[in-house]
Amino acid sequence: AQSVTQLGSHVSVSEGALVLLRCNYSSSVPPYLFWYVQYPNQGLQLLLKYTSAATLVKGINGFEAEFKKSETSFHLTKPSAHMSDAAEYFCAVSEAAGNKLTFGGGTRVLVKP
Amino acid sequence: EAGVTQFPSHSVIEKGQTVTLRCDPISGHDNLYWYRRVMGKEIKFLLHFVKESKQDESGMPNNRFLAERTGGTYSTLKVQPAELEDSGVYFCASRGVRASTDTQYFGPGTRLTVL
């Protein structure tokens, strides 16, 4: 069975500081990994995905994530936080293209001026 | 291109009543998924349609939940009778038909409150 663990349900960062959101997964097969973001009063929007190509994945809004098989991790980073990054972020895994997603518990990011 | 839409955006009902949630996928998307997030916990998979057929319904919690997708277009999720623990946000997602298409596009969700 798959599982996803996101360390920290809430993260507070200062504007301009590094954003680092941690995600560890377990999967019995090579995983498909996703980061979604939910802005207030909106649905989930895909930030980026890993599907067995390059291990460093670049997404929208300056975010990127690195797949590390040895650490079973897929941490999300952004070098410089912006106020508009305040949202909830979800890491998810699936065992194949189009299969159901298994989500982590989500990390809510607060950006301080 | 219109995204995934869900109706209603909010629903407040009494325990024991019936509620029907609707999802309209992106036009041409054969794959449709339902998920829900209960009380700030993780988002959990409910079921997956391919066209009008249920591909995977392993996440449906019990027989009070009935999902349909007649004609392979929009889908409905009925909860009958609703219980307090059914409160949460119900998300719908859709995906294109090609096997190589792996991205699920989510709707804004329906927030269900059972009193």
JSON list of C-alpha atoms in Angstrom, two decimals:
[
{"chain": "A", "resi": 1, "resn": "ALA", "atom": "CA", "xyz": [0.00, 0.00, 0.00]},
{"chain": "A", "resi": 2, "resn": "GLN", "atom": "CA", "xyz": [1.10, 3.50, -0.71]},
{"chain": "A", "resi": 3, "resn": "SER", "atom": "CA", "xyz": [1.44, 6.23, 1.87]},
{"chain": "A", "resi": 4, "resn": "VAL", "atom": "CA", "xyz": [2.61, 9.82, 2.01]},
{"chain": "A", "resi": 5, "resn": "THR", "atom": "CA", "xyz": [3.93, 11.74, 4.98]},
{"chain": "A", "resi": 6, "resn": "GLN", "atom": "CA", "xyz": [4.22, 15.49, 4.99]},
{"chain": "A", "resi": 7, "resn": "LEU", "atom": "CA", "xyz": [6.27, 16.80, 7.89]},
{"chain": "A", "resi": 8, "resn": "GLY", "atom": "CA", "xyz": [4.64, 19.80, 9.49]},
{"chain": "A", "resi": 9, "resn": "SER", "atom": "CA", "xyz": [0.99, 20.66, 9.08]},
{"chain": "A", "resi": 10, "resn": "HIS", "atom": "CA", "xyz": [1.83, 24.36, 9.30]},
{"chain": "A", "resi": 11, "resn": "VAL", "atom": "CA", "xyz": [4.92, 26.23, 8.12]},
{"chain": "A", "resi": 12, "resn": "SER", "atom": "CA", "xyz": [5.60, 29.92, 8.59]},
{"chain": "A", "resi": 13, "resn": "VAL", "atom": "CA", "xyz": [8.17, 31.68, 6.42]},
{"chain": "A", "resi": 14, "resn": "SER", "atom": "CA", "xyz": [9.19, 35.27, 5.93]},
{"chain": "A", "resi": 15, "resn": "GLU", "atom": "CA", "xyz": [8.70, 36.92, 2.58]},
{"chain": "A", "resi": 16, "resn": "GLY", "atom": "CA", "xyz": [11.85, 36.39, 0.56]},
{"chain": "A", "resi": 17, "resn": "ALA", "atom": "CA", "xyz": [12.97, 33.36, 2.58]},
{"chain": "A", "resi": 18, "resn": "LEU", "atom": "CA", "xyz": [13.37, 29.80, 1.37]},
{"chain": "A", "resi": 19, "resn": "VAL", "atom": "CA", "xyz": [10.27, 27.65, 1.31]},
{"chain": "A", "resi": 20, "resn": "LEU", "atom": "CA", "xyz": [10.91, 23.96, 2.05]},
{"chain": "A", "resi": 21, "resn": "LEU", "atom": "CA", "xyz": [8.06, 21.50, 2.35]},
{"chain": "A", "resi": 22, "resn": "ARG", "atom": "CA", "xyz": [8.92, 17.91, 3.11]},
{"chain": "A", "resi": 23, "resn": "CYS", "atom": "CA", "xyz": [7.29, 14.86, 1.61]},
{"chain": "A", "resi": 24, "resn": "ASN", "atom": "CA", "xyz": [8.22, 11.22, 2.10]},
{"chain": "A", "resi": 25, "resn": "TYR", "atom": "CA", "xyz": [6.40, 8.39, 0.43]},
{"chain": "A", "resi": 26, "resn": "SER", "atom": "CA", "xyz": [6.21, 4.65, 0.39]},
{"chain": "A", "resi": 27, "resn": "SER", "atom": "CA", "xyz": [5.38, 2.70, -2.71]},
{"chain": "A", "resi": 28, "resn": "SER", "atom": "CA", "xyz": [5.96, -0.86, -3.85]},
{"chain": "A", "resi": 29, "resn": "VAL", "atom": "CA", "xyz": [6.54, 0.25, -7.44]},
{"chain": "A", "resi": 30, "resn": "PRO", "atom": "CA", "xyz": [8.29, 3.22, -9.04]},
{"chain": "A", "resi": 31, "resn": "PRO", "atom": "CA", "xyz": [6.00, 6.05, -8.08]},
{"chain": "A", "resi": 32, "resn": "TYR", "atom": "CA", "xyz": [4.37, 8.92, -9.83]},
{"chain": "A", "resi": 33, "resn": "LEU", "atom": "CA", "xyz": [4.67, 11.91, -7.50]},
{"chain": "A", "resi": 34, "resn": "PHE", "atom": "CA", "xyz": [2.74, 15.14, -7.48]},
{"chain": "A", "resi": 35, "resn": "TRP", "atom": "CA", "xyz": [2.56, 18.40, -5.60]},
{"chain": "A", "resi": 36, "resn": "TYR", "atom": "CA", "xyz": [-0.76, 20.22, -5.61]},
{"chain": "A", "resi": 37, "resn": "VAL", "atom": "CA", "xyz": [-1.58, 23.61, -4.11]},
{"chain": "A", "resi": 38, "resn": "GLN", "atom": "CA", "xyz": [-4.90, 24.87, -2.84]},
{"chain": "A", "resi": 39, "resn": "TYR", "atom": "CA", "xyz": [-5.31, 28.61, -2.60]},
{"chain": "A", "resi": 40, "resn": "PRO", "atom": "CA", "xyz": [-8.11, 29.93, -0.37]},
{"chain": "A", "resi": 41, "resn": "ASN", "atom": "CA", "xyz": [-11.57, 29.17, -1.77]},
{"chain": "A", "resi": 42, "resn": "GLN", "atom": "CA", "xyz": [-10.16, 27.38, -4.78]},
{"chain": "A", "resi": 43, "resn": "GLY", "atom": "CA", "xyz": [-9.64, 23.81, -5.94]},
{"chain": "A", "resi": 44, "resn": "LEU", "atom": "CA", "xyz": [-6.39, 21.89, -6.08]},
{"chain": "A", "resi": 45, "resn": "GLN", "atom": "CA", "xyz": [-3.98, 23.07, -8.74]},
{"chain": "A", "resi": 46, "resn": "LEU", "atom": "CA", "xyz": [-1.06, 20.99, -9.99]},
{"chain": "A", "resi": 47, "resn": "LEU", "atom": "CA", "xyz": [2.29, 22.55, -9.12]},
{"chain": "A", "resi": 48, "resn": "LEU", "atom": "CA", "xyz": [4.54, 19.88, -10.57]},
{"chain": "A", "resi": 49, "resn": "LYS", "atom": "CA", "xyz": [4.90, 16.15, -11.08]},
{"chain": "A", "resi": 50, "resn": "TYR", "atom": "CA", "xyz": [7.55, 13.45, -11.30]},
{"chain": "A", "resi": 51, "resn": "THR", "atom": "CA", "xyz": [6.92, 10.62, -13.71]},
{"chain": "A", "resi": 52, "resn": "SER", "atom": "CA", "xyz": [10.30, 8.83, -14.00]},
{"chain": "A", "resi": 53, "resn": "ALA", "atom": "CA", "xyz": [12.05, 11.41, -16.15]},
{"chain": "A", "resi": 54, "resn": "ALA", "atom": "CA", "xyz": [14.42, 14.01, -14.67]},
{"chain": "A", "resi": 55, "resn": "THR", "atom": "CA", "xyz": [14.76, 13.78, -10.90]},
{"chain": "A", "resi": 56, "resn": "LEU", "atom": "CA", "xyz": [14.70, 17.57, -10.48]},
{"chain": "A", "resi": 57, "resn": "VAL", "atom": "CA", "xyz": [11.30, 18.80, -11.52]},
{"chain": "A", "resi": 58, "resn": "LYS", "atom": "CA", "xyz": [10.42, 22.42, -12.12]},
{"chain": "A", "resi": 59, "resn": "GLY", "atom": "CA", "xyz": [6.88, 23.58, -11.67]},
{"chain": "A", "resi": 60, "resn": "ILE", "atom": "CA", "xyz": [4.82, 26.72, -11.82]},
{"chain": "A", "resi": 61, "resn": "ASN", "atom": "CA", "xyz": [5.37, 29.86, -9.75]},
{"chain": "A", "resi": 62, "resn": "GLY", "atom": "CA", "xyz": [9.06, 29.15, -9.18]},
{"chain": "A", "resi": 63, "resn": "PHE", "atom": "CA", "xyz": [8.62, 25.89, -7.29]},
{"chain": "A", "resi": 64, "resn": "GLU", "atom": "CA", "xyz": [10.71, 22.82, -7.84]},
{"chain": "A", "resi": 65, "resn": "ALA", "atom": "CA", "xyz": [11.04, 19.38, -6.28]},
{"chain": "A", "resi": 66, "resn": "GLU", "atom": "CA", "xyz": [13.70, 16.72, -6.29]},
{"chain": "A", "resi": 67, "resn": "PHE", "atom": "CA", "xyz": [12.96, 13.00, -6.38]},
{"chain": "A", "resi": 68, "resn": "LYS", "atom": "CA", "xyz": [15.41, 11.06, -4.20]},
{"chain": "A", "resi": 69, "resn": "LYS", "atom": "CA", "xyz": [14.78, 7.36, -4.46]},
{"chain": "A", "resi": 70, "resn": "SER", "atom": "CA", "xyz": [17.28, 6.43, -1.74]},
{"chain": "A", "resi": 71, "resn": "GLU", "atom": "CA", "xyz": [15.50, 8.70, 0.72]},
{"chain": "A", "resi": 72, "resn": "THR", "atom": "CA", "xyz": [11.98, 8.05, -0.65]},
{"chain": "A", "resi": 73, "resn": "SER", "atom": "CA", "xyz": [11.50, 11.79, -0.65]},
{"chain": "A", "resi": 74, "resn": "PHE", "atom": "CA", "xyz": [10.05, 14.43, -2.93]},
{"chain": "A", "resi": 75, "resn": "HIS", "atom": "CA", "xyz": [10.59, 17.71, -1.09]},
{"chain": "A", "resi": 76, "resn": "LEU", "atom": "CA", "xyz": [9.22, 20.95, -2.53]},
{"chain": "A", "resi": 77, "resn": "THR", "atom": "CA", "xyz": [11.26, 24.14, -2.53]},
{"chain": "A", "resi": 78, "resn": "LYS", "atom": "CA", "xyz": [11.09, 27.74, -3.64]},
{"chain": "A", "resi": 79, "resn": "PRO", "atom": "CA", "xyz": [14.11, 29.99, -3.16]},
{"chain": "A", "resi": 80, "resn": "SER", "atom": "CA", "xyz": [12.19, 33.13, -2.24]},
{"chain": "A", "resi": 81, "resn": "ALA", "atom": "CA", "xyz": [8.70, 33.16, -0.75]},
{"chain": "A", "resi": 82, "resn": "HIS", "atom": "CA", "xyz": [6.11, 35.61, -1.95]},
{"chain": "A", "resi": 83, "resn": "MET", "atom": "CA", "xyz": [2.98, 36.66, -0.13]},
{"chain": "A", "resi": 84, "resn": "SER", "atom": "CA", "xyz": [0.95, 34.98, -2.86]},
{"chain": "A", "resi": 85, "resn": "ASP", "atom": "CA", "xyz": [2.45, 31.60, -1.88]},
{"chain": "A", "resi": 86, "resn": "ALA", "atom": "CA", "xyz": [0.25, 31.46, 1.20]},
{"chain": "A", "resi": 87, "resn": "ALA", "atom": "CA", "xyz": [-1.81, 28.34, 0.60]},
{"chain": "A", "resi": 88, "resn": "GLU", "atom": "CA", "xyz": [-2.08, 24.68, 1.51]},
{"chain": "A", "resi": 89, "resn": "TYR", "atom": "CA", "xyz": [0.24, 22.27, -0.27]},
{"chain": "A", "resi": 90, "resn": "PHE", "atom": "CA", "xyz": [-0.38, 18.58, -0.83]},
{"chain": "A", "resi": 91, "resn": "CYS", "atom": "CA", "xyz": [2.03, 15.86, -1.83]},
{"chain": "A", "resi": 92, "resn": "ALA", "atom": "CA", "xyz": [0.50, 12.84, -3.56]},
{"chain": "A", "resi": 93, "resn": "VAL", "atom": "CA", "xyz": [1.62, 9.51, -5.01]},
{"chain": "A", "resi": 94, "resn": "SER", "atom": "CA", "xyz": [0.14, 7.04, -7.45]},
{"chain": "A", "resi": 95, "resn": "GLU", "atom": "CA", "xyz": [1.39, 3.67, -8.65]},
{"chain": "A", "resi": 96, "resn": "ALA", "atom": "CA", "xyz": [0.68, 4.28, -12.32]},
{"chain": "A", "resi": 97, "resn": "ALA", "atom": "CA", "xyz": [-0.51, 6.96, -14.68]},
{"chain": "A", "resi": 98, "resn": "GLY", "atom": "CA", "xyz": [-4.15, 7.59, -14.00]},
{"chain": "A", "resi": 99, "resn": "ASN", "atom": "CA", "xyz": [-4.41, 5.52, -10.86]},
{"chain": "A", "resi": 100, "resn": "LYS", "atom": "CA", "xyz": [-5.91, 6.91, -7.70]},
{"chain": "A", "resi": 101, "resn": "LEU", "atom": "CA", "xyz": [-3.86, 9.45, -5.80]},
{"chain": "A", "resi": 102, "resn": "THR", "atom": "CA", "xyz": [-2.81, 8.91, -2.20]},
{"chain": "A", "resi": 103, "resn": "PHE", "atom": "CA", "xyz": [-2.33, 12.24, -0.47]},
{"chain": "A", "resi": 104, "resn": "GLY", "atom": "CA", "xyz": [-0.34, 13.44, 2.47]},
{"chain": "A", "resi": 105, "resn": "GLY", "atom": "CA", "xyz": [-2.03, 15.42, 5.19]},
{"chain": "A", "resi": 106, "resn": "GLY", "atom": "CA", "xyz": [-1.19, 18.79, 3.66]},
{"chain": "A", "resi": 107, "resn": "THR", "atom": "CA", "xyz": [1.02, 21.66, 4.82]},
{"chain": "A", "resi": 108, "resn": "ARG", "atom": "CA", "xyz": [-0.43, 25.10, 5.27]},
{"chain": "A", "resi": 109, "resn": "VAL", "atom": "CA", "xyz": [2.08, 27.85, 4.47]},
{"chain": "A", "resi": 110, "resn": "LEU", "atom": "CA", "xyz": [1.89, 31.26, 6.07]},
{"chain": "A", "resi": 111, "resn": "VAL", "atom": "CA", "xyz": [4.06, 34.00, 4.60]},
{"chain": "A", "resi": 112, "resn": "LYS", "atom": "CA", "xyz": [4.99, 36.85, 6.92]},
{"chain": "A", "resi": 113, "resn": "PRO", "atom": "CA", "xyz": [5.84, 40.28, 5.56]},
{"chain": "B", "resi": 1, "resn": "GLU", "atom": "CA", "xyz": [-11.41, 25.36, -21.93]},
{"chain": "B", "resi": 2, "resn": "ALA", "atom": "CA", "xyz": [-13.65, 25.17, -18.87]},
{"chain": "B", "resi": 3, "resn": "GLY", "atom": "CA", "xyz": [-12.26, 23.38, -15.86]},
{"chain": "B", "resi": 4, "resn": "VAL", "atom": "CA", "xyz": [-13.90, 20.85, -13.60]},
{"chain": "B", "resi": 5, "resn": "THR", "atom": "CA", "xyz": [-17.01, 22.28, -12.02]},
{"chain": "B", "resi": 6, "resn": "GLN", "atom": "CA", "xyz": [-18.86, 21.11, -8.94]},
{"chain": "B", "resi": 7, "resn": "PHE", "atom": "CA", "xyz": [-22.29, 21.94, -7.60]},
{"chain": "B", "resi": 8, "resn": "PRO", "atom": "CA", "xyz": [-23.22, 23.04, -5.04]},
{"chain": "B", "resi": 9, "resn": "SER", "atom": "CA", "xyz": [-20.24, 24.80, -3.54]},
{"chain": "B", "resi": 10, "resn": "HIS", "atom": "CA", "xyz": [-21.70, 24.40, -0.06]},
{"chain": "B", "resi": 11, "resn": "SER", "atom": "CA", "xyz": [-24.44, 22.25, 1.37]},
{"chain": "B", "resi": 12, "resn": "VAL", "atom": "CA", "xyz": [-25.78, 22.17, 4.91]},
{"chain": "B", "resi": 13, "resn": "ILE", "atom": "CA", "xyz": [-28.19, 19.36, 5.77]},
{"chain": "B", "resi": 14, "resn": "GLU", "atom": "CA", "xyz": [-29.59, 17.61, 8.79]},
{"chain": "B", "resi": 15, "resn": "LYS", "atom": "CA", "xyz": [-28.49, 14.15, 9.81]},
{"chain": "B", "resi": 16, "resn": "GLY", "atom": "CA", "xyz": [-30.64, 11.59, 8.04]},
{"chain": "B", "resi": 17, "resn": "GLN", "atom": "CA", "xyz": [-31.33, 13.73, 5.00]},
{"chain": "B", "resi": 18, "resn": "THR", "atom": "CA", "xyz": [-30.17, 13.04, 1.48]},
{"chain": "B", "resi": 19, "resn": "VAL", "atom": "CA", "xyz": [-27.72, 15.14, -0.50]},
{"chain": "B", "resi": 20, "resn": "THR", "atom": "CA", "xyz": [-26.60, 14.86, -4.10]},
{"chain": "B", "resi": 21, "resn": "LEU", "atom": "CA", "xyz": [-23.35, 16.36, -5.28]},
{"chain": "B", "resi": 22, "resn": "ARG", "atom": "CA", "xyz": [-22.64, 16.95, -8.94]},
{"chain": "B", "resi": 23, "resn": "CYS", "atom": "CA", "xyz": [-19.41, 17.06, -10.90]},
{"chain": "B", "resi": 24, "resn": "ASP", "atom": "CA", "xyz": [-18.94, 18.16, -14.49]},
{"chain": "B", "resi": 25, "resn": "PRO", "atom": "CA", "xyz": [-15.53, 17.08, -15.80]},
{"chain": "B", "resi": 26, "resn": "ILE", "atom": "CA", "xyz": [-13.46, 18.81, -18.41]},
{"chain": "B", "resi": 27, "resn": "SER", "atom": "CA", "xyz": [-15.04, 18.19, -21.79]},
{"chain": "B", "resi": 28, "resn": "GLY", "atom": "CA", "xyz": [-13.71, 15.01, -23.39]},
{"chain": "B", "resi": 29, "resn": "HIS", "atom": "CA", "xyz": [-12.22, 13.58, -20.19]},
{"chain": "B", "resi": 30, "resn": "ASP", "atom": "CA", "xyz": [-13.23, 9.96, -19.86]},
{"chain": "B", "resi": 31, "resn": "ASN", "atom": "CA", "xyz": [-11.73, 9.53, -16.40]},
{"chain": "B", "resi": 32, "resn": "LEU", "atom": "CA", "xyz": [-13.53, 11.00, -13.41]},
{"chain": "B", "resi": 33, "resn": "TYR", "atom": "CA", "xyz": [-12.53, 10.65, -9.77]},
{"chain": "B", "resi": 34, "resn": "TRP", "atom": "CA", "xyz": [-14.15, 11.49, -6.46]},
{"chain": "B", "resi": 35, "resn": "TYR", "atom": "CA", "xyz": [-12.15, 12.29, -3.34]},
{"chain": "B", "resi": 36, "resn": "ARG", "atom": "CA", "xyz": [-13.06, 13.73, 0.03]},
{"chain": "B", "resi": 37, "resn": "ARG", "atom": "CA", "xyz": [-11.34, 15.47, 2.89]},
{"chain": "B", "resi": 38, "resn": "VAL", "atom": "CA", "xyz": [-12.93, 14.94, 6.26]},
{"chain": "B", "resi": 39, "resn": "MET", "atom": "CA", "xyz": [-12.25, 17.21, 9.24]},
{"chain": "B", "resi": 40, "resn": "GLY", "atom": "CA", "xyz": [-8.84, 18.50, 8.14]},
{"chain": "B", "resi": 41, "resn": "LYS", "atom": "CA", "xyz": [-7.45, 15.04, 7.56]},
{"chain": "B", "resi": 42, "resn": "GLU", "atom": "CA", "xyz": [-5.83, 13.88, 4.37]},
{"chain": "B", "resi": 43, "resn": "ILE", "atom": "CA", "xyz": [-7.69, 13.86, 1.09]},
{"chain": "B", "resi": 44, "resn": "LYS", "atom": "CA", "xyz": [-8.89, 10.32, 0.41]},
{"chain": "B", "resi": 45, "resn": "PHE", "atom": "CA", "xyz": [-9.87, 8.59, -2.79]},
{"chain": "B", "resi": 46, "resn": "LEU", "atom": "CA", "xyz": [-13.47, 7.43, -3.13]},
{"chain": "B", "resi": 47, "resn": "LEU", "atom": "CA", "xyz": [-13.86, 6.08, -6.66]},
{"chain": "B", "resi": 48, "resn": "HIS", "atom": "CA", "xyz": [-12.84, 6.27, -10.30]},
{"chain": "B", "resi": 49, "resn": "PHE", "atom": "CA", "xyz": [-15.03, 6.18, -13.40]},
{"chain": "B", "resi": 50, "resn": "VAL", "atom": "CA", "xyz": [-13.89, 5.43, -16.90]},
{"chain": "B", "resi": 51, "resn": "LYS", "atom": "CA", "xyz": [-16.69, 6.76, -19.00]},
{"chain": "B", "resi": 52, "resn": "GLU", "atom": "CA", "xyz": [-19.81, 5.37, -17.30]},
{"chain": "B", "resi": 53, "resn": "SER", "atom": "CA", "xyz": [-18.10, 2.35, -15.72]},
{"chain": "B", "resi": 54, "resn": "LYS", "atom": "CA", "xyz": [-16.73, 2.18, -12.19]},
{"chain": "B", "resi": 55, "resn": "GLN", "atom": "CA", "xyz": [-13.05, 1.33, -12.60]},
{"chain": "B", "resi": 56, "resn": "ASP", "atom": "CA", "xyz": [-12.19, 1.41, -8.91]},
{"chain": "B", "resi": 57, "resn": "GLU", "atom": "CA", "xyz": [-14.59, 1.99, -6.04]},
{"chain": "B", "resi": 58, "resn": "SER", "atom": "CA", "xyz": [-12.33, 0.72, -3.29]},
{"chain": "B", "resi": 59, "resn": "GLY", "atom": "CA", "xyz": [-12.52, 3.98, -1.36]},
{"chain": "B", "resi": 60, "resn": "MET", "atom": "CA", "xyz": [-16.27, 4.19, -0.98]},
{"chain": "B", "resi": 61, "resn": "PRO", "atom": "CA", "xyz": [-16.86, 4.15, 2.77]},
{"chain": "B", "resi": 62, "resn": "ASN", "atom": "CA", "xyz": [-20.21, 2.33, 2.92]},
{"chain": "B", "resi": 63, "resn": "ASN", "atom": "CA", "xyz": [-23.43, 1.70, 1.06]},
{"chain": "B", "resi": 64, "resn": "ARG", "atom": "CA", "xyz": [-24.87, 5.08, 2.03]},
{"chain": "B", "resi": 65, "resn": "PHE", "atom": "CA", "xyz": [-22.79, 6.50, -0.81]},
{"chain": "B", "resi": 66, "resn": "LEU", "atom": "CA", "xyz": [-23.91, 6.02, -4.40]},
{"chain": "B", "resi": 67, "resn": "ALA", "atom": "CA", "xyz": [-22.00, 7.39, -7.36]},
{"chain": "B", "resi": 68, "resn": "GLU", "atom": "CA", "xyz": [-23.31, 7.45, -10.89]},
{"chain": "B", "resi": 69, "resn": "ARG", "atom": "CA", "xyz": [-22.10, 8.66, -14.23]},
{"chain": "B", "resi": 70, "resn": "THR", "atom": "CA", "xyz": [-24.86, 8.01, -16.69]},
{"chain": "B", "resi": 71, "resn": "GLY", "atom": "CA", "xyz": [-23.80, 8.62, -20.28]},
{"chain": "B", "resi": 72, "resn": "GLY", "atom": "CA", "xyz": [-20.20, 9.09, -19.28]},
{"chain": "B", "resi": 73, "resn": "THR", "atom": "CA", "xyz": [-20.46, 12.84, -18.87]},
{"chain": "B", "resi": 74, "resn": "TYR", "atom": "CA", "xyz": [-21.25, 14.40, -15.51]},
{"chain": "B", "resi": 75, "resn": "SER", "atom": "CA", "xyz": [-21.29, 12.42, -12.30]},
{"chain": "B", "resi": 76, "resn": "THR", "atom": "CA", "xyz": [-23.37, 12.55, -9.15]},
{"chain": "B", "resi": 77, "resn": "LEU", "atom": "CA", "xyz": [-22.51, 11.40, -5.65]},
{"chain": "B", "resi": 78, "resn": "LYS", "atom": "CA", "xyz": [-25.49, 10.78, -3.41]},
{"chain": "B", "resi": 79, "resn": "VAL", "atom": "CA", "xyz": [-25.28, 10.37, 0.33]},
{"chain": "B", "resi": 80, "resn": "GLN", "atom": "CA", "xyz": [-28.38, 8.76, 1.81]},
{"chain": "B", "resi": 81, "resn": "PRO", "atom": "CA", "xyz": [-28.94, 9.02, 4.72]},
{"chain": "B", "resi": 82, "resn": "ALA", "atom": "CA", "xyz": [-26.24, 11.51, 5.68]},
{"chain": "B", "resi": 83, "resn": "GLU", "atom": "CA", "xyz": [-24.40, 11.07, 8.98]},
{"chain": "B", "resi": 84, "resn": "LEU", "atom": "CA", "xyz": [-22.38, 13.57, 10.99]},
{"chain": "B", "resi": 85, "resn": "GLU", "atom": "CA", "xyz": [-19.10, 11.95, 9.96]},
{"chain": "B", "resi": 86, "resn": "ASP", "atom": "CA", "xyz": [-19.86, 12.61, 6.30]},
{"chain": "B", "resi": 87, "resn": "SER", "atom": "CA", "xyz": [-19.09, 16.30, 6.78]},
{"chain": "B", "resi": 88, "resn": "GLY", "atom": "CA", "xyz": [-16.12, 17.45, 4.78]},
{"chain": "B", "resi": 89, "resn": "VAL", "atom": "CA", "xyz": [-15.07, 18.67, 1.37]},
{"chain": "B", "resi": 90, "resn": "TYR", "atom": "CA", "xyz": [-15.80, 16.46, -1.63]},
{"chain": "B", "resi": 91, "resn": "PHE", "atom": "CA", "xyz": [-13.52, 16.93, -4.60]},
{"chain": "B", "resi": 92, "resn": "CYS", "atom": "CA", "xyz": [-13.98, 15.77, -8.13]},
{"chain": "B", "resi": 93, "resn": "ALA", "atom": "CA", "xyz": [-11.16, 15.40, -10.63]},
{"chain": "B", "resi": 94, "resn": "SER", "atom": "CA", "xyz": [-10.97, 14.46, -14.28]},
{"chain": "B", "resi": 95, "resn": "ARG", "atom": "CA", "xyz": [-8.25, 13.17, -16.57]},
{"chain": "B", "resi": 96, "resn": "GLY", "atom": "CA", "xyz": [-7.87, 12.88, -20.31]},
{"chain": "B", "resi": 97, "resn": "VAL", "atom": "CA", "xyz": [-8.29, 9.67, -22.25]},
{"chain": "B", "resi": 98, "resn": "ARG", "atom": "CA", "xyz": [-4.74, 8.94, -23.34]},
{"chain": "B", "resi": 99, "resn": "ALA", "atom": "CA", "xyz": [-2.93, 6.34, -21.24]},
{"chain": "B", "resi": 100, "resn": "SER", "atom": "CA", "xyz": [0.10, 8.62, -21.02]},
{"chain": "B", "resi": 101, "resn": "THR", "atom": "CA", "xyz": [-1.94, 11.43, -19.51]},
{"chain": "B", "resi": 102, "resn": "ASP", "atom": "CA", "xyz": [-1.27, 11.26, -15.81]},
{"chain": "B", "resi": 103, "resn": "THR", "atom": "CA", "xyz": [-2.53, 14.58, -14.47]},
{"chain": "B", "resi": 104, "resn": "GLN", "atom": "CA", "xyz": [-5.81, 14.78, -12.64]},
{"chain": "B", "resi": 105, "resn": "TYR", "atom": "CA", "xyz": [-7.48, 18.19, -12.76]},
{"chain": "B", "resi": 106, "resn": "PHE", "atom": "CA", "xyz": [-9.49, 19.05, -9.69]},
{"chain": "B", "resi": 107, "resn": "GLY", "atom": "CA", "xyz": [-12.64, 21.02, -9.17]},
{"chain": "B", "resi": 108, "resn": "PRO", "atom": "CA", "xyz": [-13.17, 23.54, -6.36]},
{"chain": "B", "resi": 109, "resn": "GLY", "atom": "CA", "xyz": [-14.94, 21.03, -4.15]},
{"chain": "B", "resi": 110, "resn": "THR", "atom": "CA", "xyz": [-18.28, 20.88, -2.40]},
{"chain": "B", "resi": 111, "resn": "ARG", "atom": "CA", "xyz": [-18.23, 21.60, 1.32]},
{"chain": "B", "resi": 112, "resn": "LEU", "atom": "CA", "xyz": [-20.80, 19.38, 3.02]},
{"chain": "B", "resi": 113, "resn": "THR", "atom": "CA", "xyz": [-21.90, 20.05, 6.57]},
{"chain": "B", "resi": 114, "resn": "VAL", "atom": "CA", "xyz": [-24.17, 17.54, 8.29]},
{"chain": "B", "resi": 115, "resn": "LEU", "atom": "CA", "xyz": [-25.80, 18.85, 11.46]}
]
